[in-house]
PDB file of C-alpha atoms and ligand atoms in Angstrom:
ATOM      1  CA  UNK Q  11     103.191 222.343  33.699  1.00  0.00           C
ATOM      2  CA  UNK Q  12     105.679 221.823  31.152  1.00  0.00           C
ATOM      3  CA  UNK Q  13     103.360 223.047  27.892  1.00  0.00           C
ATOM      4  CA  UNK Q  14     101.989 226.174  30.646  1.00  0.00           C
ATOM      5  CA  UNK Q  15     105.785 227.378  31.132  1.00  0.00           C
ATOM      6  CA  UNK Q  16     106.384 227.470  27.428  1.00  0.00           C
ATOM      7  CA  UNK Q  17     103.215 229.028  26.260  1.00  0.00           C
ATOM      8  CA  UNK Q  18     103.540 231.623  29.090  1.00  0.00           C
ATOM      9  CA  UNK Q  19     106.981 232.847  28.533  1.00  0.00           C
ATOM     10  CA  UNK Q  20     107.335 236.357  27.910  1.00  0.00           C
ATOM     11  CA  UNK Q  21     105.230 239.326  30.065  1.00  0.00           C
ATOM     12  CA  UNK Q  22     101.882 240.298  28.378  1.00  0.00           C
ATOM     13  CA  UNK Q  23     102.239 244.283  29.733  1.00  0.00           C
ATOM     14  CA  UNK Q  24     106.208 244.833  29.246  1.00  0.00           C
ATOM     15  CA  UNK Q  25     107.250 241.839  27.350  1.00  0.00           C
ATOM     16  CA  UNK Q  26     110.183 240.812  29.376  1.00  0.00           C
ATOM     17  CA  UNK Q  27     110.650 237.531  30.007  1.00  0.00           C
ATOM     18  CA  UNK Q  28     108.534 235.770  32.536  1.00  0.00           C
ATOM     19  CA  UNK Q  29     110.623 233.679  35.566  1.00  0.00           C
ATOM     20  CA  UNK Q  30     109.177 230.855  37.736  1.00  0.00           C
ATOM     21  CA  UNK Q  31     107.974 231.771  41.076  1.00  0.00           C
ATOM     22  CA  UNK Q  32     109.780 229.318  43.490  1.00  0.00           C
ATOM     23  CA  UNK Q  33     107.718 226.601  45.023  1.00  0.00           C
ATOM     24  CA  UNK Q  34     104.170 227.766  42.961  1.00  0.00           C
ATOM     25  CA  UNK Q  35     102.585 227.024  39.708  1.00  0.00           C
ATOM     26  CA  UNK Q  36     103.454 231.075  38.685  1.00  0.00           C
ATOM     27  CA  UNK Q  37     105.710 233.162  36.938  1.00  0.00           C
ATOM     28  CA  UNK Q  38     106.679 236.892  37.562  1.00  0.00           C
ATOM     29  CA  UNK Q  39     107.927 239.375  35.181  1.00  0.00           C
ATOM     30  CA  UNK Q  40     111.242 240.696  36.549  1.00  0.00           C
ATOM     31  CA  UNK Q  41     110.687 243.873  34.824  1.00  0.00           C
ATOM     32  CA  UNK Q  42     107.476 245.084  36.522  1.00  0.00           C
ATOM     33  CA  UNK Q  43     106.649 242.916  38.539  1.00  0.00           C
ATOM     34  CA  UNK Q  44     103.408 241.010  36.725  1.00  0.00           C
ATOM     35  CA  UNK Q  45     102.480 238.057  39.096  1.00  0.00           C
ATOM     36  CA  UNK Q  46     100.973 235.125  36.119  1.00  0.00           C
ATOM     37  CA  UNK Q  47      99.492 231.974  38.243  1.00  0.00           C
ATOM     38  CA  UNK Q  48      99.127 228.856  36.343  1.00  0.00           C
ATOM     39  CA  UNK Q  49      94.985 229.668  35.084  1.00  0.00           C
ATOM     40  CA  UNK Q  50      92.657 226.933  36.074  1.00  0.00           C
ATOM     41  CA  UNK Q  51      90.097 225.713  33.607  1.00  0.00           C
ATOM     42  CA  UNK Q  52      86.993 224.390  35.030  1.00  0.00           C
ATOM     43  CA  UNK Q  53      84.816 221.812  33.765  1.00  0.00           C
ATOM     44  CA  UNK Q  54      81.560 220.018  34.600  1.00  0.00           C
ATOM     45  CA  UNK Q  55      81.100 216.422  33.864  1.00  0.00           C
ATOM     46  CA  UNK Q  56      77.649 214.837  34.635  1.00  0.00           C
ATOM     47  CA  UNK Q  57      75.978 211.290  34.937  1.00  0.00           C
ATOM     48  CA  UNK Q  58      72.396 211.773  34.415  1.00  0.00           C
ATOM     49  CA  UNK Q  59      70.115 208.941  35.357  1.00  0.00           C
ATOM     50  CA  UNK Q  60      66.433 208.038  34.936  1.00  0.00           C
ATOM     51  CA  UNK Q  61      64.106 205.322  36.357  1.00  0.00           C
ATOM     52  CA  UNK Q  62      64.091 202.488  33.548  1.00  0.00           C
ATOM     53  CA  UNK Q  63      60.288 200.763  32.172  1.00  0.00           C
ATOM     54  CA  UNK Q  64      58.480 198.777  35.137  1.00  0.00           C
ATOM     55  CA  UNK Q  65      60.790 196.334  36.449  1.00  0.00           C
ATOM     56  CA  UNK Q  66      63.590 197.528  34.356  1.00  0.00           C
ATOM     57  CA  UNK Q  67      67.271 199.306  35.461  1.00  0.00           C
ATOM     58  CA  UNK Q  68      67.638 202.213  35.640  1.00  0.00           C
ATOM     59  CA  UNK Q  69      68.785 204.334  32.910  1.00  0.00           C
ATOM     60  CA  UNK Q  70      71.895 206.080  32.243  1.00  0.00           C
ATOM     61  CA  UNK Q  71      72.580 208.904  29.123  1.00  0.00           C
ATOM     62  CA  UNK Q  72      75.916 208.178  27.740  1.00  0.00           C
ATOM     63  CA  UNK Q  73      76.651 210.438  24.585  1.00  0.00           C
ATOM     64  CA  UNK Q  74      79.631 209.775  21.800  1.00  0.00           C
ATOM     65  CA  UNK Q  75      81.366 212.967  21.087  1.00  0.00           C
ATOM     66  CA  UNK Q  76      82.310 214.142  17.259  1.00  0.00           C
ATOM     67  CA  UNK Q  77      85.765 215.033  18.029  1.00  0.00           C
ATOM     68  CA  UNK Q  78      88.578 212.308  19.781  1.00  0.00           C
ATOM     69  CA  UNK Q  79      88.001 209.468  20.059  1.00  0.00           C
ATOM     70  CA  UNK Q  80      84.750 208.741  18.136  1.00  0.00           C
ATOM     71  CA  UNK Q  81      83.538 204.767  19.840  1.00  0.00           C
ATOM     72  CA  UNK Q  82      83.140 206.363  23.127  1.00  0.00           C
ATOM     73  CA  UNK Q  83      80.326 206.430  24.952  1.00  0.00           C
ATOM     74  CA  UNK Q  84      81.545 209.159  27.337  1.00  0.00           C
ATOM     75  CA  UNK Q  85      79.364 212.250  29.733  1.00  0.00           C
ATOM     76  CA  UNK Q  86      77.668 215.076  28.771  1.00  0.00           C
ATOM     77  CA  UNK Q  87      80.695 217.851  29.910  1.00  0.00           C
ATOM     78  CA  UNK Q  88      81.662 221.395  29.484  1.00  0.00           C
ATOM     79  CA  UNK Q  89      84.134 224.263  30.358  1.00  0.00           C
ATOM     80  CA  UNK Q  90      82.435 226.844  33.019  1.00  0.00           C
ATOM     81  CA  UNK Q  91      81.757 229.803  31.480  1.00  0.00           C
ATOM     82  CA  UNK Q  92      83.263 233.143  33.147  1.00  0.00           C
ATOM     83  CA  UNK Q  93      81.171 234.109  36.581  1.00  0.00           C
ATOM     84  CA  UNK Q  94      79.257 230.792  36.215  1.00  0.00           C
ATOM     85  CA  UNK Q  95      78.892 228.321  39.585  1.00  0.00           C
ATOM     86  CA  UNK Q  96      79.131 224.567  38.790  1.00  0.00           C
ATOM     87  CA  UNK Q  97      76.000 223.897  39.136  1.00  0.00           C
ATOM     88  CA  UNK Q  98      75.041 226.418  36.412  1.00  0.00           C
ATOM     89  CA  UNK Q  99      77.151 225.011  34.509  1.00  0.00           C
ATOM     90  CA  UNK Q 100      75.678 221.520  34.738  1.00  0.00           C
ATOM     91  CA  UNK Q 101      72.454 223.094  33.741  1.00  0.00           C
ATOM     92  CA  UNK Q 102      73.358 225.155  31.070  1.00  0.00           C
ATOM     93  CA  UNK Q 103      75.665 222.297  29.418  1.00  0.00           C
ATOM     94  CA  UNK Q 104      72.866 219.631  29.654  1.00  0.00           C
ATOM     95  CA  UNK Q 105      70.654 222.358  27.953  1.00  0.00           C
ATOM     96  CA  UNK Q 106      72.929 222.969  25.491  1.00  0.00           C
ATOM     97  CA  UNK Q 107      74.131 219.443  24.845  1.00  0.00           C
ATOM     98  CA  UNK Q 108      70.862 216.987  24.708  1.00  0.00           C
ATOM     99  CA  UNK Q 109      68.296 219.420  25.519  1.00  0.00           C
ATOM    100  CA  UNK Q 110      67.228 217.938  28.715  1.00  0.00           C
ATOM    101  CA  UNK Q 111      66.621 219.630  32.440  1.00  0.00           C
ATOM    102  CA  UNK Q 112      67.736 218.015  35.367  1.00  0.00           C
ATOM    103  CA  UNK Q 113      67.307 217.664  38.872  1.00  0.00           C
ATOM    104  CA  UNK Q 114      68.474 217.137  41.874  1.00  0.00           C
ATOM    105  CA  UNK Q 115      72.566 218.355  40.885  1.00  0.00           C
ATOM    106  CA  UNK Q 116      74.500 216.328  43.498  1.00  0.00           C
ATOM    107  CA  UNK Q 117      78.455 217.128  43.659  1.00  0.00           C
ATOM    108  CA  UNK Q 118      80.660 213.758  43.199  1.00  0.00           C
ATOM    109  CA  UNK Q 119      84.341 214.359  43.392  1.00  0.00           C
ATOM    110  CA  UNK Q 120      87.000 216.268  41.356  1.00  0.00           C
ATOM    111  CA  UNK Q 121      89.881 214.887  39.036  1.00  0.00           C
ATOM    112  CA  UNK Q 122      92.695 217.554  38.120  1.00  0.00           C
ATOM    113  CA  UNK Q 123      93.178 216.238  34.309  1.00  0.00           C
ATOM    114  CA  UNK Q 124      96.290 217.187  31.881  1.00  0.00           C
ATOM    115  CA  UNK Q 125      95.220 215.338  29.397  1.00  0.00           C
ATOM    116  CA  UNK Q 126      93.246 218.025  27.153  1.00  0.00           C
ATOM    117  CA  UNK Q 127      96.073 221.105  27.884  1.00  0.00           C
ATOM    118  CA  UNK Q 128      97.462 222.714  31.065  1.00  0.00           C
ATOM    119  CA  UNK Q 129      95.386 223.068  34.438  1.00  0.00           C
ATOM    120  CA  UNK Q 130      91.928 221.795  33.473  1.00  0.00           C
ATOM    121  CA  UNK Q 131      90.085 220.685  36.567  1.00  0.00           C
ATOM    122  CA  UNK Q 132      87.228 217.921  36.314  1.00  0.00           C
ATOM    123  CA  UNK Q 133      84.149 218.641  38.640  1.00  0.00           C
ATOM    124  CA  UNK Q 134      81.937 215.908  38.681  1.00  0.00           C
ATOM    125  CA  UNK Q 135      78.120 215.752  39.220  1.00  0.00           C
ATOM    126  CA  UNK Q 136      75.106 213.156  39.265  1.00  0.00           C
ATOM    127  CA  UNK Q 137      71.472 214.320  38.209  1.00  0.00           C
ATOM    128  CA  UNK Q 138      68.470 213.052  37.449  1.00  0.00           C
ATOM    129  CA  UNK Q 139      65.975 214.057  34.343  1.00  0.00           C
ATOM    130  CA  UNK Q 140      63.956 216.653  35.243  1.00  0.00           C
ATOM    131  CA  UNK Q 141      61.153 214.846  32.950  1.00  0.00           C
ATOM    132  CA  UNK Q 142      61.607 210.603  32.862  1.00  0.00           C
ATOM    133  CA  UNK Q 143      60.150 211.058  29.307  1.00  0.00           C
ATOM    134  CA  UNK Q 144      61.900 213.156  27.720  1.00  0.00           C
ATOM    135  CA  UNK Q 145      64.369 211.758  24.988  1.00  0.00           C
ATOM    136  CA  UNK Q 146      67.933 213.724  24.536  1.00  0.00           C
ATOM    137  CA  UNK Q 147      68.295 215.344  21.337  1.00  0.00           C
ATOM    138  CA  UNK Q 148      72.059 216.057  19.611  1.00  0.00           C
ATOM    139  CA  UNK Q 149      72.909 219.175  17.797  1.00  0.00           C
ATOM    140  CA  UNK Q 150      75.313 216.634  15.049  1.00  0.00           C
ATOM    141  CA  UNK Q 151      78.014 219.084  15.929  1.00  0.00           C
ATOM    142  CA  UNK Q 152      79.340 218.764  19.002  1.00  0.00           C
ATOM    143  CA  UNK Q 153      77.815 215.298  20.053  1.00  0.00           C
ATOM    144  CA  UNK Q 154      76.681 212.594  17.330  1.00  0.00           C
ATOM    145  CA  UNK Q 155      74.976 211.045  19.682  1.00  0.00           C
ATOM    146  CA  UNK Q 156      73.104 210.409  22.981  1.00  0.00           C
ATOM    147  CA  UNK Q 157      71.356 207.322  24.370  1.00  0.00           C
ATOM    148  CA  UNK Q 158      69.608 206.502  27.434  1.00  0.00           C
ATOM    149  CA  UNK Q 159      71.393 202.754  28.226  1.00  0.00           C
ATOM    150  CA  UNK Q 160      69.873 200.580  31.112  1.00  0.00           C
ATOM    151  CA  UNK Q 161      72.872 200.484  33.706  1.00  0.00           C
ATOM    152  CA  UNK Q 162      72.706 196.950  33.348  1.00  0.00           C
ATOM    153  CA  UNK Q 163      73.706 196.711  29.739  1.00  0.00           C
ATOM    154  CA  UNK Q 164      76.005 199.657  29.411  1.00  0.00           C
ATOM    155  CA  UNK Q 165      78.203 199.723  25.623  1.00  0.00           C
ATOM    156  CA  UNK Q 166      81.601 198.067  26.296  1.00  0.00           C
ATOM    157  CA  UNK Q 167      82.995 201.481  25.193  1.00  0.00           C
ATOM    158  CA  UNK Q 168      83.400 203.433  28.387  1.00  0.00           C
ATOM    159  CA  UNK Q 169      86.053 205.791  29.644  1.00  0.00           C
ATOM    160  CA  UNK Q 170      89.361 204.430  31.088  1.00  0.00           C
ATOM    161  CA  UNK Q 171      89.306 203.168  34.434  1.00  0.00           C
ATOM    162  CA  UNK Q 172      91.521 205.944  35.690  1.00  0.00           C
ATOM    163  CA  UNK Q 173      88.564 208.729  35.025  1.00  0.00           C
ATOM    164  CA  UNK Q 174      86.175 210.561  37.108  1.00  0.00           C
ATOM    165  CA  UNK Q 175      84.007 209.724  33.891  1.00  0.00           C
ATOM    166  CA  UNK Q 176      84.306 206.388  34.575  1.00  0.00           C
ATOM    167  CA  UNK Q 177      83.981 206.542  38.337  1.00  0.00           C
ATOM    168  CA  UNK Q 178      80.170 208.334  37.852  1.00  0.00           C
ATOM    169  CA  UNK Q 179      79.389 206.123  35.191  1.00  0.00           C
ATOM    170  CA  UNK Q 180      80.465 202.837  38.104  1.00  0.00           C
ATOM    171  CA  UNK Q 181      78.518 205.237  40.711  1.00  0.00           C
ATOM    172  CA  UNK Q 182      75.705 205.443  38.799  1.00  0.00           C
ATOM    173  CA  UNK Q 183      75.536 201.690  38.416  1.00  0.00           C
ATOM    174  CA  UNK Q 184      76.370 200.640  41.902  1.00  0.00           C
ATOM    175  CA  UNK Q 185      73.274 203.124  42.870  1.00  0.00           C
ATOM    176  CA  UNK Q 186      70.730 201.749  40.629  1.00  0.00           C
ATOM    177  CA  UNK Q 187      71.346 198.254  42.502  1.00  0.00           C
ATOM    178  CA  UNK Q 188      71.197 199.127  45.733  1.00  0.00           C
TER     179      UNK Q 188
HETATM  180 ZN1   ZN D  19     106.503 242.922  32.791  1.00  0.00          ZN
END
């Protein structure tokens, strides 16, 4: 909130100075009138699983991004893209990501998250490959890497317990052993 007020302080059509709007995450320009809400940034997070080998777990993907930090093994996620649904999203990001299609896009839950800048909304999703086959590939850019782990020998290095990540990736598990 703090970081949104000061990179939101002056009027963008008369250049007055911006004043909070009692009570909501806004400003208005006391000049003309310019009503600026606090802008939400969407993004998808998904668990996608897999049926394991005969007699085997499940499988999970777990991918290690190329920027922060580095060790962990986190979900394939995205911002939504303007006039996009969620869902699309989750498609298009998988796509883009590891090159896989999935099925069966079930919503999870939602986490509002401040940790990577001002109003960024977490919408979380499970899915299943589209193809049980089909191996993820990385672009080396964005991801450096992406695994399919059986959920019952996940890396140690997970997301923090206090994450919608996390809560899939425990989701995911608890649902393969059931
Ligand atoms: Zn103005």
């Amino acid at each position: 909130m703090l970081t949104w007020r000061r990179t939101h302080r002056w009027c963008g059509a008369c250049r007055e100075e911006l004043a909070d709007v009692p009570g909501e995450t806004a400003r208005r320009c006391p000049g003309c009138e310019l009503y600026v809400p606090m802008g939400l940034s969407a993004a998808v997070l998904t668990a996608i699983t897999r049926p394991g080998p005969a007699g085997g777990a499940d499988e999970l993907l777990l991918v290690r991004h190329a920027y922060g930090p580095a060790e962990l093994w986190a979900l394939v996620a995205g911002y939504l893209e303007a006039g996009e649904s969620l869902e699309a999203a989750v498609h298009r990001e998988v796509a883009e990501e590891v090159g896989l299609a999935v099925g069966r896009v079930t919503y999870f839950g939602s986490q509002p998250w401040a940790m990577s800048g001002p109003g960024t909304l977490l919408a979380g999703f499970t899915a299943t490959a589209a193809d049980p086959t089909a191996e993820p590939v990385v672009d080396g850019r964005e991801l450096t890497q992406a695994r399919w782990f059986p959920v019952d020998s996940l890396p140690a290095e997970l997301p923090p317990a206090y994450s919608i990540s996390r809560w899939l990736i425990d989701a995911a598990v608890t649902a393969a052993r059931r």
